[in-house]
C-alpha positions as a printed Julia matrix, in Angstrom:
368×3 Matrix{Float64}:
   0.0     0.0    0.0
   1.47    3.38  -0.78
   1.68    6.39   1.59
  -1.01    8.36  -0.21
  -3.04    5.4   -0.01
  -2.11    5.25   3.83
  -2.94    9.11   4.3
  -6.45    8.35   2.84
  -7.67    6.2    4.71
  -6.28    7.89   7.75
  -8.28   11.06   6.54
 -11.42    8.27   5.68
 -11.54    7.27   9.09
 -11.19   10.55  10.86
 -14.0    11.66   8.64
 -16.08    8.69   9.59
 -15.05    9.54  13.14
 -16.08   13.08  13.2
 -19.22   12.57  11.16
 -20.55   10.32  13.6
 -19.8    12.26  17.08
 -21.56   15.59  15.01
 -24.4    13.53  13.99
 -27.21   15.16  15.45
 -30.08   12.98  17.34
 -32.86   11.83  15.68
 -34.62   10.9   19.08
 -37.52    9.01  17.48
 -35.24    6.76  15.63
 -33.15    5.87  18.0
 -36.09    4.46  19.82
 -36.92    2.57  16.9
 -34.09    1.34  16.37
 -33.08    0.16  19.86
 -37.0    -1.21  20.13
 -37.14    0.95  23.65
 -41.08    0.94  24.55
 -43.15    3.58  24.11
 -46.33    4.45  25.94
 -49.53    5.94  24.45
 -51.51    8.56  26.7
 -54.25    9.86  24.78
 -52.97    9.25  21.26
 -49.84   10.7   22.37
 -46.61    8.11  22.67
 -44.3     8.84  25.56
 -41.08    7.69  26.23
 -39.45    7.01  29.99
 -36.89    9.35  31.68
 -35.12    6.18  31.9
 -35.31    5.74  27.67
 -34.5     9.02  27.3
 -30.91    9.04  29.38
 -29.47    6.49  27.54
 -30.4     7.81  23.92
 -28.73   11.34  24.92
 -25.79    9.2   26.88
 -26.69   11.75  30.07
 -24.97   10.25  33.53
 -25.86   13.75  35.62
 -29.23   14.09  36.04
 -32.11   14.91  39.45
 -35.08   14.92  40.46
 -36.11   17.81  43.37
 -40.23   16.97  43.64
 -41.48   17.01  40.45
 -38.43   18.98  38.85
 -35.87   17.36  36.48
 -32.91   18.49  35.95
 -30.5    16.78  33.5
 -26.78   17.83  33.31
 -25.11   17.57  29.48
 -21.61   19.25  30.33
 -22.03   22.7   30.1
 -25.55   22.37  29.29
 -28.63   22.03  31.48
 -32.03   21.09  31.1
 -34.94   21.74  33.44
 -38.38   20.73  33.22
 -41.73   20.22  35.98
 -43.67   16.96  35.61
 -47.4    18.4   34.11
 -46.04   21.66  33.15
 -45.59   23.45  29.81
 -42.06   24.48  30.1
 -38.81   23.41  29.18
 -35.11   25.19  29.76
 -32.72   23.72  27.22
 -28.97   25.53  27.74
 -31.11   28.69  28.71
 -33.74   28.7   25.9
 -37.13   28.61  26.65
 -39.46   25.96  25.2
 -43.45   25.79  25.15
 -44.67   22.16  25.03
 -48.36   21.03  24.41
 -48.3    17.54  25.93
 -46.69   17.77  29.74
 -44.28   15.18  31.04
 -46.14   13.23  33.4
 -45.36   10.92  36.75
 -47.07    7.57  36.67
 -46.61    5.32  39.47
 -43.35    6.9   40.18
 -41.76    6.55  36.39
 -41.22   10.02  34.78
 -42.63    9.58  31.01
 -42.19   12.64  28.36
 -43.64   12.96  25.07
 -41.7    11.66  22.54
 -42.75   14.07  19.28
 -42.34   17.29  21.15
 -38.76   16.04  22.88
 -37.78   14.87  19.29
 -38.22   18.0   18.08
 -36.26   20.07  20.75
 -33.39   18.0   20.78
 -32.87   17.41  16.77
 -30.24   20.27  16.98
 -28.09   18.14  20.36
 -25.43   16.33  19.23
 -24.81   13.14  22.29
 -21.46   12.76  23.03
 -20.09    9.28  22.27
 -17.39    7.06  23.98
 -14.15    7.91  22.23
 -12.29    5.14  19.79
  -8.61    4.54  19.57
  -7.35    4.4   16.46
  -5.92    1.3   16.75
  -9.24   -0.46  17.54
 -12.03    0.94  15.46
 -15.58   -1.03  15.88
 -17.19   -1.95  12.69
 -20.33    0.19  12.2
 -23.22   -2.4   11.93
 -27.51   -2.06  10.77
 -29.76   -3.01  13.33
 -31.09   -6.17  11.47
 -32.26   -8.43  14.98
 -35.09  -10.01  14.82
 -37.75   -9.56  17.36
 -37.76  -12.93  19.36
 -40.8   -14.67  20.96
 -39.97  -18.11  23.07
 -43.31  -19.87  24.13
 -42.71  -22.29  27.0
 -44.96  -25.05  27.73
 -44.49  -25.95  31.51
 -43.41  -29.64  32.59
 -43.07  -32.68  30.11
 -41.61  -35.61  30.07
 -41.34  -37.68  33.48
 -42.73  -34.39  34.96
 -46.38  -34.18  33.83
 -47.21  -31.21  36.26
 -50.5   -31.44  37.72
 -52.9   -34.36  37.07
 -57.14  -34.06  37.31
 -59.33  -35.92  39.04
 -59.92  -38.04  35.68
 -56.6   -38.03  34.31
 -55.9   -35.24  32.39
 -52.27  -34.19  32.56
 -51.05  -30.48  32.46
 -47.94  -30.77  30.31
 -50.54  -32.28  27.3
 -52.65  -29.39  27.95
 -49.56  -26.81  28.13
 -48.01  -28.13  24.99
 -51.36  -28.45  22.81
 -52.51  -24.49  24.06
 -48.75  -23.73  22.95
 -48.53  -25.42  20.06
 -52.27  -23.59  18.68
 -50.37  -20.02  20.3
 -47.79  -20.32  17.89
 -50.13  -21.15  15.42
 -52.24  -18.48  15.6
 -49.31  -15.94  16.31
 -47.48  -16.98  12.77
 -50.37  -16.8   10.91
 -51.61  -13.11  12.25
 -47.58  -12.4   12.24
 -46.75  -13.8    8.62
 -45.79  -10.28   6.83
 -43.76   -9.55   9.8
 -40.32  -11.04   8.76
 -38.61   -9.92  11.96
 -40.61  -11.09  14.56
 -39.76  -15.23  15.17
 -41.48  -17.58  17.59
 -39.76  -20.44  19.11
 -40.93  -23.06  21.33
 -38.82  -24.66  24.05
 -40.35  -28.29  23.81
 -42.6   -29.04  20.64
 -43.18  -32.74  22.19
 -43.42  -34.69  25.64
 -39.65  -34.28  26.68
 -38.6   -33.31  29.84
 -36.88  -29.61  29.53
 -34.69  -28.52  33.14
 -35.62  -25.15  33.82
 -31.81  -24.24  33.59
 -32.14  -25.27  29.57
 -35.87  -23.29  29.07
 -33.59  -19.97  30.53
 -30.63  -20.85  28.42
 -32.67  -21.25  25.25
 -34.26  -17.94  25.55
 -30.77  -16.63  26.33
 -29.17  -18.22  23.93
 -31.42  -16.75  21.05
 -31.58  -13.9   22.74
 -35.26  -13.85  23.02
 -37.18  -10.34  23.95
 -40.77  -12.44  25.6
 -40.44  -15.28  27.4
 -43.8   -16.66  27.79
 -44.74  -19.48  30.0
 -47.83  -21.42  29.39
 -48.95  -23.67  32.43
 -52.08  -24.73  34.16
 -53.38  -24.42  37.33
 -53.76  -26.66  40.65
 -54.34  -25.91  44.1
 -53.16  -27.23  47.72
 -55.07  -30.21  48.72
 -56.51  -30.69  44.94
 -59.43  -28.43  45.91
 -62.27  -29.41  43.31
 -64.12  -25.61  43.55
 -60.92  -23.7   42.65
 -61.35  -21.68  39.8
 -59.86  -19.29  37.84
 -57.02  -17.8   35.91
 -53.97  -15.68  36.81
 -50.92  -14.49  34.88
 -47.45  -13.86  37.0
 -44.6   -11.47  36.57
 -40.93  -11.53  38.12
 -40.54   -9.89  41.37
 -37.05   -9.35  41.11
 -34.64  -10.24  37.48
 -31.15  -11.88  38.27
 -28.28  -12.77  36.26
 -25.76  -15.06  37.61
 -22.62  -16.84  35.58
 -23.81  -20.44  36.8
 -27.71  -20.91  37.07
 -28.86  -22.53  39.98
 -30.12  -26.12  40.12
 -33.5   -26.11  39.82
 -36.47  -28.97  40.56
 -39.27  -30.27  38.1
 -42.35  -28.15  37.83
 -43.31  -24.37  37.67
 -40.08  -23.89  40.16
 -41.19  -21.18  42.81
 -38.46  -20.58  44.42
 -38.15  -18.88  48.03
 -36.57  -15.56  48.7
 -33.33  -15.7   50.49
 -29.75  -14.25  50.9
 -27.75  -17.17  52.05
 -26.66  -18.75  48.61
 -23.73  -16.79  46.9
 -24.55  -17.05  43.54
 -27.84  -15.44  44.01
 -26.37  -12.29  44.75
 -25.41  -11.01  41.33
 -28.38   -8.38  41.0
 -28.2    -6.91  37.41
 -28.18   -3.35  38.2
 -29.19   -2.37  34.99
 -31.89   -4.77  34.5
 -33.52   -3.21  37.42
 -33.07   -0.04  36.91
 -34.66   -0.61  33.34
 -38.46   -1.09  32.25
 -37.91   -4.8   31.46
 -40.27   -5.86  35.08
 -42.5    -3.13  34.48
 -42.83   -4.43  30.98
 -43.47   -7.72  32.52
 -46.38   -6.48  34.3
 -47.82   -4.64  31.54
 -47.61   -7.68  29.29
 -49.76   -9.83  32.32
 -52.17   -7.35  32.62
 -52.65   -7.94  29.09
 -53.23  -11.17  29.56
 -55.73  -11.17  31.86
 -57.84   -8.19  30.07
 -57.9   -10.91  27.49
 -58.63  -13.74  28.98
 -61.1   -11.84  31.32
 -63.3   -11.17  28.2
 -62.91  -15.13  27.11
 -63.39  -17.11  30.09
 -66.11  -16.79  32.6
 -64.27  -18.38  35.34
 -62.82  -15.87  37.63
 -59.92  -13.38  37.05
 -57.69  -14.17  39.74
 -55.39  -10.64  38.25
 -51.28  -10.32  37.8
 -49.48  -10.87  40.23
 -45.4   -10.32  41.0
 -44.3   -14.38  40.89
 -40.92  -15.5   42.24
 -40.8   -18.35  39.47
 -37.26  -19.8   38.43
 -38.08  -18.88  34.6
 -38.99  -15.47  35.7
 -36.39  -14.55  37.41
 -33.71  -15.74  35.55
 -34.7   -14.86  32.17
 -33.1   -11.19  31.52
 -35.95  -10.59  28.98
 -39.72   -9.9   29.31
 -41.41  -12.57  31.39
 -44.59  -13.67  32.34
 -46.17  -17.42  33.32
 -49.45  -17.32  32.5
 -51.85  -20.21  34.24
 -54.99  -20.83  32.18
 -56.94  -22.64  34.19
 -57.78  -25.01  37.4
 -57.46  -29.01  36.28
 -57.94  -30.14  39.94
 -61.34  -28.49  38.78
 -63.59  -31.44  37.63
 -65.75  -28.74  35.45
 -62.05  -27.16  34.08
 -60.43  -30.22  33.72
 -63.72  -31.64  31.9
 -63.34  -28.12  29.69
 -59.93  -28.37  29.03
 -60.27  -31.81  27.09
 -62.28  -29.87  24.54
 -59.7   -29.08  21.78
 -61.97  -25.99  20.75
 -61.69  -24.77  24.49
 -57.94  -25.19  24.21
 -58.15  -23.37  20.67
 -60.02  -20.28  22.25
 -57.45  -20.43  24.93
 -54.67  -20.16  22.63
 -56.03  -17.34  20.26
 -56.96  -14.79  23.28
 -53.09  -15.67  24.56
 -52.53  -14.75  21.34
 -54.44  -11.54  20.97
 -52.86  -10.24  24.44
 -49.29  -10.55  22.6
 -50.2    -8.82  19.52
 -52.12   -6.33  21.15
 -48.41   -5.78  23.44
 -46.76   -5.9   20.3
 -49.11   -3.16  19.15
 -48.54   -0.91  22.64
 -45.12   -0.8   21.58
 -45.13    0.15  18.19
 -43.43   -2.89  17.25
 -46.84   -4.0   14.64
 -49.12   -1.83  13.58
């Protein structure tokens, strides 16, 4: 290679450099691109406080009441939760939809912010010359994993009659997918996997590492119900989020069945909290997503809605991704049990499961 040769790509790669620290911020695209949720208040889409930090790459920011004050440098930004006015580096803005505090989040409206900050440039990391990342597109797909609970030698709760929960788990999740491809089919990026599409046993360890390993964005756990002493007038359907997310280098061993595990601070390995996937919307995401379900179900079933509910499950807790385990029904129930033999009950089942995902998917602007 010859010196001018040498000198132009040295120029080349300052320019790319440059270009892309001046780049200004297209605030809407970025949360398109990085698929961060988005939250519609009377036709209006917000975005969290939370979102909004990262996109800008602000570290200095507080709260005093309902002020917010966010450091960039030299620069500071101050604005009131349900007010119309925002300081950006001294300039006065008038907004028509107010930032607003909802159940102690901070969410802003996403338009009006896009349009104030067009003209801020965020300040990126700097890169050595010597190690220059390759600039890549944003082509992941959008991952579903649908987990039918037990199989195999564990067949999860048994009826009065003989019906087994892992046949009724994998049949409802085998119609879910089903449904979801077919209402999903011009979507090329969305996938679906399943983590058993037969009567095998599946550890819980493996259902967390598949989703992991794919790198899954909903984990959803299909199971069905039974209560203590095989009551036979239990009744009803409830859909469970993680209490807590945790990330550890060596999962746990874990037991057959839905694997509720108790809360303690004895074993070692459980104390790797994931800072950042508390601090992020990924549990409150969780909850949205079962309140979903039950909306849905709620306008299916006529058995009671039992609501969502924070869960300490194994597949919950250690799957960093969205999370629910959703349990359809009561088969200690003769009457459910009796119900859930009936492949078109099982079919209705599947399709509202169904519905509450694509109407998530639609919350977040991820299908129309």
């Amino acid at each position: 290679m010859s010196i001018k040769s040498i000198k132009a790509n040295k120029f080349l790669f300052f320019f790319i450099l440059i270009s892309s620290i001046l780049y200004p911020l297209n605030l809407k695209e970025e949360v398109k691109l990085r698929k961060y949720p988005t939250y519609l208040i009377k036709d209006t889409q917000y975005i969290s406080l939370k979102t909004l930090l990262k996109i800008i790459n602000a570290d200095n920011w507080a709260k005093i009441e309902d002020r917010i004050f966010i450091f960039l440098g030299d620069t500071e930004i101050k604005f009131r939760v349900d007010d119309n006015t925002l300081i950006f580096g001294g300039k006065k803005y008038e907004i028509k939809n107010l930032p607003k505090e909802i159940e102690g989040e901070i969410l802003v409206p996403l338009d009006e912010f896009s349009q104030i900050f067009v003209s801020y440039t965020p300040v990126k990391k700097k890169v050595s010359e010597e190690n220059i990342p390759e600039e890549k597109v944003d082509t992941r797909k959008f991952i579903i994993v649908i987990d039918p609970g037990h199989g195999g030698h564990d067949a999860g709760a048994i009826g009065n009659y003989g019906l087994r929960e892992k046949d009724v788990n994998l049949d409802v999740s085998l119609r879910l997918e089903k449904y979801l491809k077919k209402q999903l089919e011009k979507y090329t990026s969305i996938e679906i996997y399943l983590t058993r599409r037969e009567d095998i046993f599946i550890s819980l360890e493996d259902r967390v590492n598949i989703a992991k390993g794919i790198n899954a964005d909903i984990f959803f756990s299909v199971h069905t119900n039974s209560s203590r002493f095989n009551r036979e007038n239990a009744s009803g359907f409830e859909t469970f989020y993680p209490s807590s997310k945790i990330e550890v280098s060596v999962l746990p061993k874990s037991t057959d069945g839905e694997g509720e595990l108790q809360e303690t601070n004895s074993d070692p390995v459980l104390s790797q909290i994931l800072n950042n996937l508390n601090e992020t919307d990924i549990i409150d995401e969780s909850r949205i997503l079962a309140e979903i379900v039950q909306e849905k179900l709620a306008e299916r079933l006529i058995t009671p809605d039992r609501g969502a509910k924070r869960g300490n499950f194994y597949v919950l807790k250690y799957t960093p991704m969205i999370s629910v385990l959703t349990e359809i029904g009561f088969i200690c129930n003769p009457v459910i049990e009796f119900n859930l033999k009936d492949v078109e009950v099982r079919q209705a089942i599947a399709e509202t499961l169904g519905k509450a995902i694509l109407e998530y998917l639609k919350r977040r602007k991820i299908i129309e």
